[in-house]
Amino acid sequence: MRPDAAAFIRANTTIATPPLIPEIRLHLATEITPIWQASEDALARANVPPPFWAFPWAGGQALARYVLDNPAVVAGRRVLDFGSGSGLVAIAASQMGAAQIVAAEIDDVAAAAIALNAALNGVAVAIETADLIGTAAGRWDVVLVGDMCYEQPLAARLTAWLRALAGMGVTVLLGDPGRSYVPTSGLVAQARYEVATSLELEDRTSRDGIVWRVESE
Ligand SMILES: C[S@@+](CC[C@H](N)C(=O)[O-])C[C@H]1O[C@@H](n2cnc3c(N)ncnc32)[C@H](O)[C@@H]1O
């Protein structure tokens, strides 16, 4: 984990709750442009990934809400939160009694944010920074994916992997607010939530967050 990341996160965020998830507190940014610029300056390098970890994305909020309202989905099970960002979904699964919870996140600043946010909520979350796409099934009973269909190559790789996991008996749930590259078939709606969003981040004041179960095809 980057030694400078935790200090950067504390200095550039406030502790707040996502609109749909009043139970969970996170280190969040209020506006995107200042923290984006600050992360490039303070973390000092070009090619710093966008600070996705500083926002609770609409798809992740819908999925976290679903987990909190339906604890049986995760209770006693080995759970992966893939593309964890702030750690919101992983924290919800941990609070609802997951037997194991791993947050997978390739951005090491996000990994630091997940650790801070888990501690803030008094839960333990293991963090995996390797890219797990393609990893064989067997390690998880449930895979949770919040708002990951925003980029075509990533969504294509991810969808193929999620379908393969579903075919091997893993429960795969995808929270999505209508992103461009969400699969158009092989999804079964489980729940739908109106999620308040900021105009700056989403160009609209709310999004329809749907929790989908991903089928094998
Ligand atoms: C739009 S954010 C969603 C974060 C969170 N799930 C939520 O809904 O608030 C997408 C996150 O996925 C992470 N990500 C992208 N590709 C990944 C990969 N191959 N493995 C793990 N994380 C990945 C990004 O770093 C980013 O934090």
PDB file of C-alpha atoms and ligand atoms in Angstrom:
ATOM      1  CA  MET A   1       0.000   0.000   0.000  1.00  0.00           C
ATOM      2  CA  ARG A   2       1.296   3.530  -0.758  1.00  0.00           C
ATOM      3  CA  PRO A   3       2.557   5.203   2.414  1.00  0.00           C
ATOM      4  CA  ASP A   4       1.372   8.655   1.264  1.00  0.00           C
ATOM      5  CA  ALA A   5      -2.117   7.534   0.291  1.00  0.00           C
ATOM      6  CA  ALA A   6      -3.815   7.497   3.688  1.00  0.00           C
ATOM      7  CA  ALA A   7      -2.658  11.042   4.495  1.00  0.00           C
ATOM      8  CA  PHE A   8      -3.815  12.224   1.071  1.00  0.00           C
ATOM      9  CA  ILE A   9      -7.232  10.630   1.537  1.00  0.00           C
ATOM     10  CA  ARG A  10      -7.728  12.146   5.001  1.00  0.00           C
ATOM     11  CA  ALA A  11      -6.684  15.609   3.772  1.00  0.00           C
ATOM     12  CA  ASN A  12      -8.873  15.643   0.668  1.00  0.00           C
ATOM     13  CA  THR A  13     -12.125  14.067   1.813  1.00  0.00           C
ATOM     14  CA  THR A  14     -14.791  14.522   4.415  1.00  0.00           C
ATOM     15  CA  ILE A  15     -16.533  11.738   6.295  1.00  0.00           C
ATOM     16  CA  ALA A  16     -20.057  11.398   4.960  1.00  0.00           C
ATOM     17  CA  THR A  17     -22.732   8.814   4.189  1.00  0.00           C
ATOM     18  CA  PRO A  18     -23.874   7.915   0.643  1.00  0.00           C
ATOM     19  CA  PRO A  19     -27.463   9.086  -0.017  1.00  0.00           C
ATOM     20  CA  LEU A  20     -28.898   5.551  -0.199  1.00  0.00           C
ATOM     21  CA  ILE A  21     -26.741   4.094   2.603  1.00  0.00           C
ATOM     22  CA  PRO A  22     -27.060   6.116   5.813  1.00  0.00           C
ATOM     23  CA  GLU A  23     -25.634   3.171   7.801  1.00  0.00           C
ATOM     24  CA  ILE A  24     -22.119   3.402   6.335  1.00  0.00           C
ATOM     25  CA  ARG A  25     -19.672   6.287   6.689  1.00  0.00           C
ATOM     26  CA  LEU A  26     -16.974   6.819   4.082  1.00  0.00           C
ATOM     27  CA  HIS A  27     -14.148   9.222   3.261  1.00  0.00           C
ATOM     28  CA  LEU A  28     -15.779  11.018   0.325  1.00  0.00           C
ATOM     29  CA  ALA A  29     -15.018  13.977  -1.928  1.00  0.00           C
ATOM     30  CA  THR A  30     -17.713  16.554  -2.460  1.00  0.00           C
ATOM     31  CA  GLU A  31     -16.607  17.595  -5.955  1.00  0.00           C
ATOM     32  CA  ILE A  32     -14.665  15.726  -8.591  1.00  0.00           C
ATOM     33  CA  THR A  33     -12.407  18.358 -10.163  1.00  0.00           C
ATOM     34  CA  PRO A  34     -10.467  19.463  -7.050  1.00  0.00           C
ATOM     35  CA  ILE A  35      -9.694  15.941  -5.876  1.00  0.00           C
ATOM     36  CA  TRP A  36      -8.764  14.819  -9.366  1.00  0.00           C
ATOM     37  CA  GLN A  37      -6.266  17.660  -9.679  1.00  0.00           C
ATOM     38  CA  ALA A  38      -5.047  17.161  -6.125  1.00  0.00           C
ATOM     39  CA  SER A  39      -4.436  13.472  -6.677  1.00  0.00           C
ATOM     40  CA  GLU A  40      -2.270  14.181  -9.709  1.00  0.00           C
ATOM     41  CA  ASP A  41      -0.342  16.906  -7.837  1.00  0.00           C
ATOM     42  CA  ALA A  42      -0.008  15.438  -4.361  1.00  0.00           C
ATOM     43  CA  LEU A  43       0.498  11.854  -5.366  1.00  0.00           C
ATOM     44  CA  ALA A  44       2.991  13.381  -7.698  1.00  0.00           C
ATOM     45  CA  ARG A  45       2.830  11.232 -10.739  1.00  0.00           C
ATOM     46  CA  ALA A  46       1.264  11.340 -14.136  1.00  0.00           C
ATOM     47  CA  ASN A  47      -1.154   8.536 -14.926  1.00  0.00           C
ATOM     48  CA  VAL A  48      -2.677   8.463 -11.447  1.00  0.00           C
ATOM     49  CA  PRO A  49      -5.961   6.593 -11.927  1.00  0.00           C
ATOM     50  CA  PRO A  50      -9.091   8.728 -11.500  1.00  0.00           C
ATOM     51  CA  PRO A  51     -10.117   8.895  -7.832  1.00  0.00           C
ATOM     52  CA  PHE A  52     -13.089   6.557  -8.257  1.00  0.00           C
ATOM     53  CA  TRP A  53     -12.625   5.568  -4.612  1.00  0.00           C
ATOM     54  CA  ALA A  54     -13.724   9.059  -3.484  1.00  0.00           C
ATOM     55  CA  PHE A  55     -17.316   8.624  -4.679  1.00  0.00           C
ATOM     56  CA  PRO A  56     -20.046   6.087  -3.894  1.00  0.00           C
ATOM     57  CA  TRP A  57     -21.143   5.173  -7.435  1.00  0.00           C
ATOM     58  CA  ALA A  58     -24.841   4.690  -8.131  1.00  0.00           C
ATOM     59  CA  GLY A  59     -24.414   1.017  -9.062  1.00  0.00           C
ATOM     60  CA  GLY A  60     -22.458   0.321  -5.887  1.00  0.00           C
ATOM     61  CA  GLN A  61     -25.018   2.134  -3.756  1.00  0.00           C
ATOM     62  CA  ALA A  62     -27.860   0.049  -5.220  1.00  0.00           C
ATOM     63  CA  LEU A  63     -25.898  -3.149  -4.596  1.00  0.00           C
ATOM     64  CA  ALA A  64     -24.931  -2.183  -1.036  1.00  0.00           C
ATOM     65  CA  ARG A  65     -28.572  -1.292  -0.299  1.00  0.00           C
ATOM     66  CA  TYR A  66     -29.642  -4.705  -1.622  1.00  0.00           C
ATOM     67  CA  VAL A  67     -27.087  -6.515   0.561  1.00  0.00           C
ATOM     68  CA  LEU A  68     -28.129  -4.551   3.659  1.00  0.00           C
ATOM     69  CA  ASP A  69     -31.809  -5.291   2.979  1.00  0.00           C
ATOM     70  CA  ASN A  70     -31.221  -8.970   2.088  1.00  0.00           C
ATOM     71  CA  PRO A  71     -28.507 -10.212   4.453  1.00  0.00           C
ATOM     72  CA  ALA A  72     -29.136 -13.877   3.592  1.00  0.00           C
ATOM     73  CA  VAL A  73     -27.426 -13.233   0.251  1.00  0.00           C
ATOM     74  CA  VAL A  74     -24.049 -12.905   2.001  1.00  0.00           C
ATOM     75  CA  ALA A  75     -24.440 -14.211   5.567  1.00  0.00           C
ATOM     76  CA  GLY A  76     -22.048 -17.078   6.251  1.00  0.00           C
ATOM     77  CA  ARG A  77     -20.705 -17.005   2.688  1.00  0.00           C
ATOM     78  CA  ARG A  78     -17.308 -16.261   1.115  1.00  0.00           C
ATOM     79  CA  VAL A  79     -17.815 -12.961  -0.690  1.00  0.00           C
ATOM     80  CA  LEU A  80     -15.757 -10.997  -3.226  1.00  0.00           C
ATOM     81  CA  ASP A  81     -16.475  -7.299  -3.883  1.00  0.00           C
ATOM     82  CA  PHE A  82     -14.884  -6.813  -7.291  1.00  0.00           C
ATOM     83  CA  GLY A  83     -13.781  -3.252  -8.226  1.00  0.00           C
ATOM     84  CA  SER A  84     -14.427  -2.136  -4.669  1.00  0.00           C
ATOM     85  CA  GLY A  85     -13.566   1.597  -5.010  1.00  0.00           C
ATOM     86  CA  SER A  86     -14.392   3.080  -1.595  1.00  0.00           C
ATOM     87  CA  GLY A  87     -15.132  -0.388  -0.176  1.00  0.00           C
ATOM     88  CA  LEU A  88     -18.827   0.424   0.253  1.00  0.00           C
ATOM     89  CA  VAL A  89     -20.188  -2.937  -0.947  1.00  0.00           C
ATOM     90  CA  ALA A  90     -17.538  -4.930   0.937  1.00  0.00           C
ATOM     91  CA  ILE A  91     -18.336  -3.067   4.157  1.00  0.00           C
ATOM     92  CA  ALA A  92     -22.062  -3.781   3.697  1.00  0.00           C
ATOM     93  CA  ALA A  93     -21.329  -7.496   3.153  1.00  0.00           C
ATOM     94  CA  SER A  94     -19.101  -7.617   6.207  1.00  0.00           C
ATOM     95  CA  GLN A  95     -21.766  -5.910   8.340  1.00  0.00           C
ATOM     96  CA  MET A  96     -24.316  -8.484   7.153  1.00  0.00           C
ATOM     97  CA  GLY A  97     -22.220 -11.431   8.319  1.00  0.00           C
ATOM     98  CA  ALA A  98     -20.190 -12.629   5.345  1.00  0.00           C
ATOM     99  CA  ALA A  99     -17.897 -15.450   6.482  1.00  0.00           C
ATOM    100  CA  GLN A 100     -15.042 -13.960   4.442  1.00  0.00           C
ATOM    101  CA  ILE A 101     -14.957 -10.689   2.548  1.00  0.00           C
ATOM    102  CA  VAL A 102     -12.310  -9.737   0.008  1.00  0.00           C
ATOM    103  CA  ALA A 103     -12.308  -6.334  -1.707  1.00  0.00           C
ATOM    104  CA  ALA A 104     -10.565  -6.559  -5.083  1.00  0.00           C
ATOM    105  CA  GLU A 105      -9.179  -3.230  -6.277  1.00  0.00           C
ATOM    106  CA  ILE A 106      -6.224  -2.606  -8.612  1.00  0.00           C
ATOM    107  CA  ASP A 107      -5.741   1.079  -7.648  1.00  0.00           C
ATOM    108  CA  ASP A 108      -3.447   1.219  -4.627  1.00  0.00           C
ATOM    109  CA  VAL A 109      -4.832   4.582  -3.457  1.00  0.00           C
ATOM    110  CA  ALA A 110      -8.299   3.004  -3.490  1.00  0.00           C
ATOM    111  CA  ALA A 111      -6.883   0.098  -1.486  1.00  0.00           C
ATOM    112  CA  ALA A 112      -5.808   2.594   1.175  1.00  0.00           C
ATOM    113  CA  ALA A 113      -9.281   4.169   1.104  1.00  0.00           C
ATOM    114  CA  ILE A 114     -10.916   0.745   1.563  1.00  0.00           C
ATOM    115  CA  ALA A 115      -8.726   0.081   4.618  1.00  0.00           C
ATOM    116  CA  LEU A 116      -9.574   3.495   6.126  1.00  0.00           C
ATOM    117  CA  ASN A 117     -13.285   3.107   5.395  1.00  0.00           C
ATOM    118  CA  ALA A 118     -13.444  -0.430   6.788  1.00  0.00           C
ATOM    119  CA  ALA A 119     -11.802   0.772  10.014  1.00  0.00           C
ATOM    120  CA  LEU A 120     -14.176   3.740  10.155  1.00  0.00           C
ATOM    121  CA  ASN A 121     -17.091   1.297  10.174  1.00  0.00           C
ATOM    122  CA  GLY A 122     -15.465  -1.173  12.564  1.00  0.00           C
ATOM    123  CA  VAL A 123     -15.262  -4.083  10.129  1.00  0.00           C
ATOM    124  CA  ALA A 124     -12.415  -6.147   8.724  1.00  0.00           C
ATOM    125  CA  VAL A 125     -12.042  -6.369   4.940  1.00  0.00           C
ATOM    126  CA  ALA A 126      -9.197  -8.214   3.217  1.00  0.00           C
ATOM    127  CA  ILE A 127      -7.850  -6.342   0.175  1.00  0.00           C
ATOM    128  CA  GLU A 128      -6.570  -7.939  -3.023  1.00  0.00           C
ATOM    129  CA  THR A 129      -4.785  -5.660  -5.501  1.00  0.00           C
ATOM    130  CA  ALA A 130      -4.079  -8.210  -8.242  1.00  0.00           C
ATOM    131  CA  ASP A 131      -6.366  -8.251 -11.279  1.00  0.00           C
ATOM    132  CA  LEU A 132      -8.568 -11.264 -10.530  1.00  0.00           C
ATOM    133  CA  ILE A 133     -10.415 -11.363 -13.852  1.00  0.00           C
ATOM    134  CA  GLY A 134     -10.067 -14.888 -15.194  1.00  0.00           C
ATOM    135  CA  THR A 135      -9.273 -16.437 -11.818  1.00  0.00           C
ATOM    136  CA  ALA A 136     -10.873 -19.839 -11.397  1.00  0.00           C
ATOM    137  CA  ALA A 137     -13.962 -20.312  -9.264  1.00  0.00           C
ATOM    138  CA  GLY A 138     -13.767 -22.055  -5.900  1.00  0.00           C
ATOM    139  CA  ARG A 139     -12.657 -19.186  -3.701  1.00  0.00           C
ATOM    140  CA  TRP A 140     -16.000 -17.375  -3.478  1.00  0.00           C
ATOM    141  CA  ASP A 141     -19.656 -18.269  -3.040  1.00  0.00           C
ATOM    142  CA  VAL A 142     -20.830 -14.771  -3.976  1.00  0.00           C
ATOM    143  CA  VAL A 143     -19.267 -12.150  -6.261  1.00  0.00           C
ATOM    144  CA  LEU A 144     -20.588  -8.582  -5.962  1.00  0.00           C
ATOM    145  CA  VAL A 145     -19.813  -6.014  -8.667  1.00  0.00           C
ATOM    146  CA  GLY A 146     -20.773  -2.349  -8.294  1.00  0.00           C
ATOM    147  CA  ASP A 147     -20.767  -0.014 -11.296  1.00  0.00           C
ATOM    148  CA  MET A 148     -18.082  -1.603 -13.453  1.00  0.00           C
ATOM    149  CA  CYS A 149     -19.636  -1.373 -16.939  1.00  0.00           C
ATOM    150  CA  TYR A 150     -18.339   2.115 -17.775  1.00  0.00           C
ATOM    151  CA  GLU A 151     -15.555   1.126 -20.184  1.00  0.00           C
ATOM    152  CA  GLN A 152     -15.918  -1.300 -23.103  1.00  0.00           C
ATOM    153  CA  PRO A 153     -12.784  -3.484 -22.889  1.00  0.00           C
ATOM    154  CA  LEU A 154     -13.102  -3.850 -19.114  1.00  0.00           C
ATOM    155  CA  ALA A 155     -16.830  -4.621 -19.294  1.00  0.00           C
ATOM    156  CA  ALA A 156     -16.282  -7.265 -21.995  1.00  0.00           C
ATOM    157  CA  ARG A 157     -13.535  -9.069 -20.043  1.00  0.00           C
ATOM    158  CA  LEU A 158     -15.473  -8.797 -16.817  1.00  0.00           C
ATOM    159  CA  THR A 159     -18.766 -10.034 -18.272  1.00  0.00           C
ATOM    160  CA  ALA A 160     -17.151 -13.142 -19.756  1.00  0.00           C
ATOM    161  CA  TRP A 161     -15.556 -13.945 -16.391  1.00  0.00           C
ATOM    162  CA  LEU A 162     -18.735 -13.288 -14.401  1.00  0.00           C
ATOM    163  CA  ARG A 163     -20.729 -15.562 -16.721  1.00  0.00           C
ATOM    164  CA  ALA A 164     -18.130 -18.309 -16.278  1.00  0.00           C
ATOM    165  CA  LEU A 165     -18.312 -17.951 -12.488  1.00  0.00           C
ATOM    166  CA  ALA A 166     -22.123 -18.082 -12.611  1.00  0.00           C
ATOM    167  CA  GLY A 167     -21.860 -21.263 -14.686  1.00  0.00           C
ATOM    168  CA  MET A 168     -19.786 -22.793 -11.873  1.00  0.00           C
ATOM    169  CA  GLY A 169     -22.438 -22.066  -9.266  1.00  0.00           C
ATOM    170  CA  VAL A 170     -21.213 -18.710  -7.908  1.00  0.00           C
ATOM    171  CA  THR A 171     -23.953 -16.171  -7.127  1.00  0.00           C
ATOM    172  CA  VAL A 172     -22.982 -13.090  -9.153  1.00  0.00           C
ATOM    173  CA  LEU A 173     -24.749  -9.783  -8.498  1.00  0.00           C
ATOM    174  CA  LEU A 174     -24.106  -6.644 -10.544  1.00  0.00           C
ATOM    175  CA  GLY A 175     -25.269  -3.188  -9.453  1.00  0.00           C
ATOM    176  CA  ASP A 176     -25.632  -0.923 -12.470  1.00  0.00           C
ATOM    177  CA  PRO A 177     -27.301   2.441 -13.173  1.00  0.00           C
ATOM    178  CA  GLY A 178     -27.589   2.033 -16.958  1.00  0.00           C
ATOM    179  CA  ARG A 179     -23.941   2.336 -17.966  1.00  0.00           C
ATOM    180  CA  SER A 180     -23.116   2.048 -21.666  1.00  0.00           C
ATOM    181  CA  TYR A 181     -21.529  -1.406 -21.560  1.00  0.00           C
ATOM    182  CA  VAL A 182     -23.837  -3.303 -19.222  1.00  0.00           C
ATOM    183  CA  PRO A 183     -24.683  -6.676 -20.828  1.00  0.00           C
ATOM    184  CA  THR A 184     -27.928  -6.696 -22.785  1.00  0.00           C
ATOM    185  CA  SER A 185     -28.854 -10.306 -22.011  1.00  0.00           C
ATOM    186  CA  GLY A 186     -28.363 -12.937 -19.364  1.00  0.00           C
ATOM    187  CA  LEU A 187     -29.324 -10.639 -16.491  1.00  0.00           C
ATOM    188  CA  VAL A 188     -32.225 -11.104 -14.069  1.00  0.00           C
ATOM    189  CA  ALA A 189     -33.380  -8.034 -12.129  1.00  0.00           C
ATOM    190  CA  GLN A 190     -33.436  -8.497  -8.342  1.00  0.00           C
ATOM    191  CA  ALA A 191     -34.168  -4.931  -7.175  1.00  0.00           C
ATOM    192  CA  ARG A 192     -34.318  -1.343  -8.377  1.00  0.00           C
ATOM    193  CA  TYR A 193     -33.500   1.822  -6.417  1.00  0.00           C
ATOM    194  CA  GLU A 194     -33.597   5.514  -7.264  1.00  0.00           C
ATOM    195  CA  VAL A 195     -30.144   6.807  -6.325  1.00  0.00           C
ATOM    196  CA  ALA A 196     -29.547  10.536  -5.802  1.00  0.00           C
ATOM    197  CA  THR A 197     -26.458  11.653  -7.743  1.00  0.00           C
ATOM    198  CA  SER A 198     -24.559  14.877  -8.240  1.00  0.00           C
ATOM    199  CA  LEU A 199     -24.898  16.852 -11.452  1.00  0.00           C
ATOM    200  CA  GLU A 200     -21.150  17.213 -11.655  1.00  0.00           C
ATOM    201  CA  LEU A 201     -20.515  13.492 -11.515  1.00  0.00           C
ATOM    202  CA  GLU A 202     -23.446  12.135 -13.490  1.00  0.00           C
ATOM    203  CA  ASP A 203     -24.974  15.034 -15.407  1.00  0.00           C
ATOM    204  CA  ARG A 204     -28.296  14.345 -13.673  1.00  0.00           C
ATOM    205  CA  THR A 205     -29.691  14.399 -10.153  1.00  0.00           C
ATOM    206  CA  SER A 206     -30.727  10.760  -9.890  1.00  0.00           C
ATOM    207  CA  ARG A 207     -30.143   7.406 -11.503  1.00  0.00           C
ATOM    208  CA  ASP A 208     -32.087   4.181 -11.589  1.00  0.00           C
ATOM    209  CA  GLY A 209     -29.782   1.672  -9.875  1.00  0.00           C
ATOM    210  CA  ILE A 210     -30.651  -1.917 -10.753  1.00  0.00           C
ATOM    211  CA  VAL A 211     -29.287  -4.997  -9.024  1.00  0.00           C
ATOM    212  CA  TRP A 212     -28.950  -7.790 -11.574  1.00  0.00           C
ATOM    213  CA  ARG A 213     -28.155 -11.457 -11.060  1.00  0.00           C
ATOM    214  CA  VAL A 214     -25.727 -12.479 -13.806  1.00  0.00           C
ATOM    215  CA  GLU A 215     -26.551 -15.782 -15.485  1.00  0.00           C
ATOM    216  CA  SER A 216     -24.093 -18.073 -17.214  1.00  0.00           C
ATOM    217  CA  GLU A 217     -25.373 -17.007 -20.656  1.00  0.00           C
TER     218      GLU A 217
HETATM  219  C1  LIG B   1     -16.715   3.196 -10.979  1.00  0.00           C
HETATM  220  S1  LIG B   1     -15.689   2.520  -9.710  1.00  0.00           S
HETATM  221  C2  LIG B   1     -16.866   1.578  -8.759  1.00  0.00           C
HETATM  222  C3  LIG B   1     -16.455   1.469  -7.321  1.00  0.00           C
HETATM  223  C4  LIG B   1     -17.468   0.791  -6.391  1.00  0.00           C
HETATM  224  N1  LIG B   1     -17.728  -0.578  -6.785  1.00  0.00           N
HETATM  225  C5  LIG B   1     -18.746   1.578  -6.338  1.00  0.00           C
HETATM  226  O1  LIG B   1     -19.739   1.151  -6.951  1.00  0.00           O
HETATM  227  O2  LIG B   1     -18.772   2.657  -5.699  1.00  0.00           O
HETATM  228  C6  LIG B   1     -14.767   1.208 -10.519  1.00  0.00           C
HETATM  229  C7  LIG B   1     -13.589   0.692  -9.688  1.00  0.00           C
HETATM  230  O3  LIG B   1     -13.092  -0.512 -10.275  1.00  0.00           O
HETATM  231  C8  LIG B   1     -11.685  -0.540 -10.150  1.00  0.00           C
HETATM  232  N2  LIG B   1     -11.156  -1.505 -11.147  1.00  0.00           N
HETATM  233  C9  LIG B   1     -11.057  -1.345 -12.483  1.00  0.00           C
HETATM  234  N3  LIG B   1     -10.560  -2.458 -13.052  1.00  0.00           N
HETATM  235  C10 LIG B   1     -10.342  -3.349 -12.039  1.00  0.00           C
HETATM  236  C11 LIG B   1      -9.840  -4.682 -11.978  1.00  0.00           C
HETATM  237  N4  LIG B   1      -9.469  -5.343 -13.072  1.00  0.00           N
HETATM  238  N5  LIG B   1      -9.748  -5.276 -10.767  1.00  0.00           N
HETATM  239  C12 LIG B   1     -10.145  -4.621  -9.641  1.00  0.00           C
HETATM  240  N6  LIG B   1     -10.617  -3.346  -9.631  1.00  0.00           N
HETATM  241  C13 LIG B   1     -10.720  -2.726 -10.816  1.00  0.00           C
HETATM  242  C14 LIG B   1     -11.281   0.902 -10.361  1.00  0.00           C
HETATM  243  O4  LIG B   1      -9.984   1.161  -9.844  1.00  0.00           O
HETATM  244  C15 LIG B   1     -12.406   1.635  -9.638  1.00  0.00           C
HETATM  245  O5  LIG B   1     -12.063   1.889  -8.281  1.00  0.00           O
END
